[in-house]
mmCIF file of C-alpha atoms in Angstrom:
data_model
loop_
_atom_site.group_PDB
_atom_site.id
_atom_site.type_symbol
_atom_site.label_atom_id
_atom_site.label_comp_id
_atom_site.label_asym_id
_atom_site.label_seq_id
_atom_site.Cartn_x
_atom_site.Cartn_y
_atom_site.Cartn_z
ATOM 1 C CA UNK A 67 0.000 0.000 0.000
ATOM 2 C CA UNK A 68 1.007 3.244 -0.975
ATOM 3 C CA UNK A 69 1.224 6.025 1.683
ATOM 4 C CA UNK A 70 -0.861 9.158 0.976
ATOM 5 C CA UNK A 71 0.959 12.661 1.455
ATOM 6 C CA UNK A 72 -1.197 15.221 3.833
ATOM 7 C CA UNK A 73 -0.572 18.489 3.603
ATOM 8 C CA UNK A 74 -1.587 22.091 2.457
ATOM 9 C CA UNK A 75 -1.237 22.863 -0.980
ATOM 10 C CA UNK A 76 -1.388 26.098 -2.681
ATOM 11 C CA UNK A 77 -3.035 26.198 -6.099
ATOM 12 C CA UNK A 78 -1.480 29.646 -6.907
ATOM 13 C CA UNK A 79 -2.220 30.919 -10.835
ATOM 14 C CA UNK A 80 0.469 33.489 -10.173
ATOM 15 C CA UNK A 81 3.723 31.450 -10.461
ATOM 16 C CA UNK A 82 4.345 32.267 -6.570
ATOM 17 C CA UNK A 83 4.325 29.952 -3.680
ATOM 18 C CA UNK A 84 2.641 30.137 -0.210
ATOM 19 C CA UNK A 85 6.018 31.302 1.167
ATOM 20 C CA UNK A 86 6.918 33.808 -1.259
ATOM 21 C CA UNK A 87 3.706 35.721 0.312
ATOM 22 C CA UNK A 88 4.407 35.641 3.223
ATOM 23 C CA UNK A 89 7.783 36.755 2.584
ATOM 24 C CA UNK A 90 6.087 39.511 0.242
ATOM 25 C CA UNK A 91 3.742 40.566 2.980
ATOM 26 C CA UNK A 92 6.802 40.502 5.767
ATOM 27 C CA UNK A 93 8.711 42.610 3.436
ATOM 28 C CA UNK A 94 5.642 45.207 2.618
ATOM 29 C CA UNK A 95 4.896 45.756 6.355
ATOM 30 C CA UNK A 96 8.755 46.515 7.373
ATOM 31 C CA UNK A 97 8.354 48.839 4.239
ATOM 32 C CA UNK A 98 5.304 50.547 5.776
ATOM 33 C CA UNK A 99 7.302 50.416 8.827
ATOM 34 C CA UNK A 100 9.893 52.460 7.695
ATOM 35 C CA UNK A 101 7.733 54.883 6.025
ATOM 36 C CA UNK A 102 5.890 55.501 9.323
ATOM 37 C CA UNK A 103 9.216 56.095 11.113
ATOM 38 C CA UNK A 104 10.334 58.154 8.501
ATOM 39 C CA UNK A 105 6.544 60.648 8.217
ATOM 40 C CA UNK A 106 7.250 60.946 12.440
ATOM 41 C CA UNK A 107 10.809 62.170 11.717
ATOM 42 C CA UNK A 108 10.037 64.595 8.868
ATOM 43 C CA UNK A 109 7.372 66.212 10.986
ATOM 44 C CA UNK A 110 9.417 66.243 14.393
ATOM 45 C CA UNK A 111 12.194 67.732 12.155
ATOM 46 C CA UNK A 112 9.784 69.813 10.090
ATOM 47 C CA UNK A 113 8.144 71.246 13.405
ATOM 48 C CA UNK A 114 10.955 71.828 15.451
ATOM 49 C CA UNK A 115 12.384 73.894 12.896
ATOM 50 C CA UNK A 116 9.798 76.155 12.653
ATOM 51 C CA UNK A 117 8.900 76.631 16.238
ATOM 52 C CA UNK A 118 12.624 76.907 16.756
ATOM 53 C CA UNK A 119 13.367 80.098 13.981
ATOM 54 C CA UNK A 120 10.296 81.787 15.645
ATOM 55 C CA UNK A 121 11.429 81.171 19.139
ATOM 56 C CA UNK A 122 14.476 82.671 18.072
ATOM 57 C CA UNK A 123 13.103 85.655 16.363
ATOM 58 C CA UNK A 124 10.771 86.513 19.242
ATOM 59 C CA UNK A 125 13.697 86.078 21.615
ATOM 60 C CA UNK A 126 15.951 88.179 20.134
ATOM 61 C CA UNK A 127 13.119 90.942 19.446
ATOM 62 C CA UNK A 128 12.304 90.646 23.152
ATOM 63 C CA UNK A 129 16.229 91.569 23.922
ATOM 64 C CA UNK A 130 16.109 94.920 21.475
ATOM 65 C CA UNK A 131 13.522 95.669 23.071
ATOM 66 C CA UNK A 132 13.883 95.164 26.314
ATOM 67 C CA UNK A 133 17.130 93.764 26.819
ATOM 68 C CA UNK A 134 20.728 95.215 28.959
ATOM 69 C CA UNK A 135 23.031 96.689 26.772
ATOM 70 C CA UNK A 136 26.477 96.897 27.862
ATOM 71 C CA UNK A 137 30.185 98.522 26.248
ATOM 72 C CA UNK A 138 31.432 95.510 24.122
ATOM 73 C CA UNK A 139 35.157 95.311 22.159
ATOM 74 C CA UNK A 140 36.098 94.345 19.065
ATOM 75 C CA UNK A 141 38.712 91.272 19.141
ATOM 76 C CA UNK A 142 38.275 90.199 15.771
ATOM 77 C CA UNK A 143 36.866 89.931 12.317
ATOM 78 C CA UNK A 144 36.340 87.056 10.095
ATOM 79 C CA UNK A 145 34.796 86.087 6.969
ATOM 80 C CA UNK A 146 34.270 83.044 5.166
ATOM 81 C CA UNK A 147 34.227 83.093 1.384
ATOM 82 C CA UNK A 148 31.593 80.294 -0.320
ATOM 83 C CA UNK A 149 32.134 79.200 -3.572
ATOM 84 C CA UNK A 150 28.825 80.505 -4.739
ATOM 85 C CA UNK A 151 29.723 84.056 -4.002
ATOM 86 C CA UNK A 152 28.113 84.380 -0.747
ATOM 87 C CA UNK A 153 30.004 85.490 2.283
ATOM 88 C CA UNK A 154 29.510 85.063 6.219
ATOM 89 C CA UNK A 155 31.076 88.429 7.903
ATOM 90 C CA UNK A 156 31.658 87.344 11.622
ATOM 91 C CA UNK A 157 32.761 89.788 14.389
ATOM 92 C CA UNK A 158 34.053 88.618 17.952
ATOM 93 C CA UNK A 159 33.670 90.459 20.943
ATOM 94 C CA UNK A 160 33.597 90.487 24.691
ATOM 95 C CA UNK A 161 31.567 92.550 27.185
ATOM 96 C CA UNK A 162 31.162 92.622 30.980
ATOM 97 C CA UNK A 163 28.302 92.225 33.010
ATOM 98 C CA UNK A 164 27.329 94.207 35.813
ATOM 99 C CA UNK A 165 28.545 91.625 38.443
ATOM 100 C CA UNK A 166 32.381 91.894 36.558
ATOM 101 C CA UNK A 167 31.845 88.445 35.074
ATOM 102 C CA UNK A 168 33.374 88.795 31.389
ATOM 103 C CA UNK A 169 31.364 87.034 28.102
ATOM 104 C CA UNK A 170 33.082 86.497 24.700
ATOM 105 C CA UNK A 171 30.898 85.775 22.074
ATOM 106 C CA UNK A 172 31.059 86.143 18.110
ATOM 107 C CA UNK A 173 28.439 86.689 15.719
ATOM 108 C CA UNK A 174 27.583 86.868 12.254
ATOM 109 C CA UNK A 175 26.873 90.521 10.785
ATOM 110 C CA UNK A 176 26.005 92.599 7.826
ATOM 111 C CA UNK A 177 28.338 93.635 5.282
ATOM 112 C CA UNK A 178 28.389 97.046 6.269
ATOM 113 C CA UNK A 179 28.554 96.771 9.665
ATOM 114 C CA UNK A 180 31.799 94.392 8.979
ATOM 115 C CA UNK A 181 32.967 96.941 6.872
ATOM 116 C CA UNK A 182 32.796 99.670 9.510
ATOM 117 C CA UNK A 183 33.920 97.560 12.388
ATOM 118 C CA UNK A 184 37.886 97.158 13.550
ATOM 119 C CA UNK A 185 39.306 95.421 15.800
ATOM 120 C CA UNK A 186 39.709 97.565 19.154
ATOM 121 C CA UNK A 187 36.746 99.180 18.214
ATOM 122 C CA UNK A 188 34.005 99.749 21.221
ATOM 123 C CA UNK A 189 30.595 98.697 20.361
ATOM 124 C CA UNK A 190 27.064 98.159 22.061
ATOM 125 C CA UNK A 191 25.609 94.906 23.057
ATOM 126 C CA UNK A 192 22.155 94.200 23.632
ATOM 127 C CA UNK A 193 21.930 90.878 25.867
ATOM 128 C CA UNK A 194 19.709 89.027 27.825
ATOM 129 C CA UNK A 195 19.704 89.142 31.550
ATOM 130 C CA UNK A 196 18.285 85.586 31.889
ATOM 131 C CA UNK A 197 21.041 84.247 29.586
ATOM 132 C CA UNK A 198 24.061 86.512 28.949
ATOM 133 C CA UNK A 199 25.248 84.263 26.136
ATOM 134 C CA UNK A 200 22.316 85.482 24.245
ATOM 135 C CA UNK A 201 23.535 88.830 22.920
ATOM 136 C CA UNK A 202 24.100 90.404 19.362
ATOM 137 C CA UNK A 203 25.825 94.275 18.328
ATOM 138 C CA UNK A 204 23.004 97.088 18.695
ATOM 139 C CA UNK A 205 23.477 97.554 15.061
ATOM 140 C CA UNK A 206 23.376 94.090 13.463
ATOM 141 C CA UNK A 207 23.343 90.542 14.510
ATOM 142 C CA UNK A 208 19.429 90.336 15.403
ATOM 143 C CA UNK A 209 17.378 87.220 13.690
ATOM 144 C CA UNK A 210 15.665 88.950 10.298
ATOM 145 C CA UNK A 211 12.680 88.164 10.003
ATOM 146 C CA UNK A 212 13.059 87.058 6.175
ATOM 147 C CA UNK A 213 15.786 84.517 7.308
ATOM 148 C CA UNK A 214 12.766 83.386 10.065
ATOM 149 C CA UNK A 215 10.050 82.970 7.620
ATOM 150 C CA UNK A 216 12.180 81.168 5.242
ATOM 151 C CA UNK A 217 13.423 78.415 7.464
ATOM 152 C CA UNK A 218 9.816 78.696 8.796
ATOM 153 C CA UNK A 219 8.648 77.601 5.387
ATOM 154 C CA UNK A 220 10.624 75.324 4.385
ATOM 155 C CA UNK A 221 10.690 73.850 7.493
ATOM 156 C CA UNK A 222 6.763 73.804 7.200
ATOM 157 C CA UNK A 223 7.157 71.924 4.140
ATOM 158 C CA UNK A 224 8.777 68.952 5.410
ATOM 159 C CA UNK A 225 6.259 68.629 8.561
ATOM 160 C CA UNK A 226 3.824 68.368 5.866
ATOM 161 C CA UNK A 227 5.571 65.789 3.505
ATOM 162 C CA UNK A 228 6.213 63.794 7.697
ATOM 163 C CA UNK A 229 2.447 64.205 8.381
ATOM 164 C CA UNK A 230 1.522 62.867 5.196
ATOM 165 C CA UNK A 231 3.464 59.938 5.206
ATOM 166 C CA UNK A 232 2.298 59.082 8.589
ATOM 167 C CA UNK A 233 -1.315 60.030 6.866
ATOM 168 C CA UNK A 234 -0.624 57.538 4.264
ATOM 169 C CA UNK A 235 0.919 54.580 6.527
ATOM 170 C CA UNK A 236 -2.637 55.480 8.485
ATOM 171 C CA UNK A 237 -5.124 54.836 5.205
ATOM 172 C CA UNK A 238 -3.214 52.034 4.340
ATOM 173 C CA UNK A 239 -3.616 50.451 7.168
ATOM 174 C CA UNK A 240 -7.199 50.753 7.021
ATOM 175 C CA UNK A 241 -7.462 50.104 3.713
ATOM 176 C CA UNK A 242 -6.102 46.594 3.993
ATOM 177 C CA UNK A 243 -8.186 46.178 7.537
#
């Protein structure tokens, strides 16, 4: 007597076996995996960047306007040429504080303020009294607000492209629920 085989057998049209599925559908879902992880990411990243160029912008508006100013000096000037023709002008300074603690700090400025600058040169800083490290020239070094609402933007944008891969993870889900 001849022994029967038992077992489950897959009468697939497709040229694929019951394993190649599975591996297909293990393979799909790490995919949609990553693309989750990915949406959550791009909208953290997306998010805090735009929060974070305001918070900046509002902070430093807050110091101009209410901020300590205090008689800062000139200990150098730097620039950095770019290949594309645009330049960063950066001046470094140092200023004391009331209590006769002394804070160096550099920071990027305008051309023409660059221009005019020397080193040796006395000049006004506006600073925070919460956080002394927070301080720019009276003249130039504040957060623009174009440079704010473009990183704003484009930060926007990829918060957008994060929420609507996480969006898309979500229907698809649903859609194969």
């Amino acid at each position: 007597a001849q022994k029967k085989r038992v077992g489950i057998h897959s009468h697939r049209t497709d040229g694929c076996s019951l394993n190649s599925g599975v591996r297909y559908q293990m393979k799909r879902s790490q995919t949609s995996r990553t693309v989750l992880v990915m949406g959550v990411l791009f909208f953290i990243v997306g998010s805090i960047g735009a929060l974070g160029s305001w918070a900046a912008y509002l902070l430093d508006a807050g110091i101009e306007r209410n901020g300590q100013q205090a008689q800062g000096h000139i200990t150098k000037k730097s620039y950095m040429f770019v290949a594309d023709g645009d330049s960063d002008y950066n001046v470094e300074y140092w200023f004391m504080l009331p209590s006769g603690e002394r804070v160096e700090s550099s920071r990027g400025v305008p051309k023409d303020l660059w221009g005019m600058l020397d080193e040796g040169h006395s000049v006004v800083v506006l600073y925070s009294a919460e956080n002394p490290k927070r301080n720019f020239l009276l003249k130039g070094g504040f957060t623009s607000i174009g440079v704010t609402v473009f990183v704003s933007v484009i930060s926007a944008v990829i918060a957008i492209f994060g929420s609507l891969l996480v969006l898309g993870f979500i229907g698809g889900r649903r859609a194969n629920a």
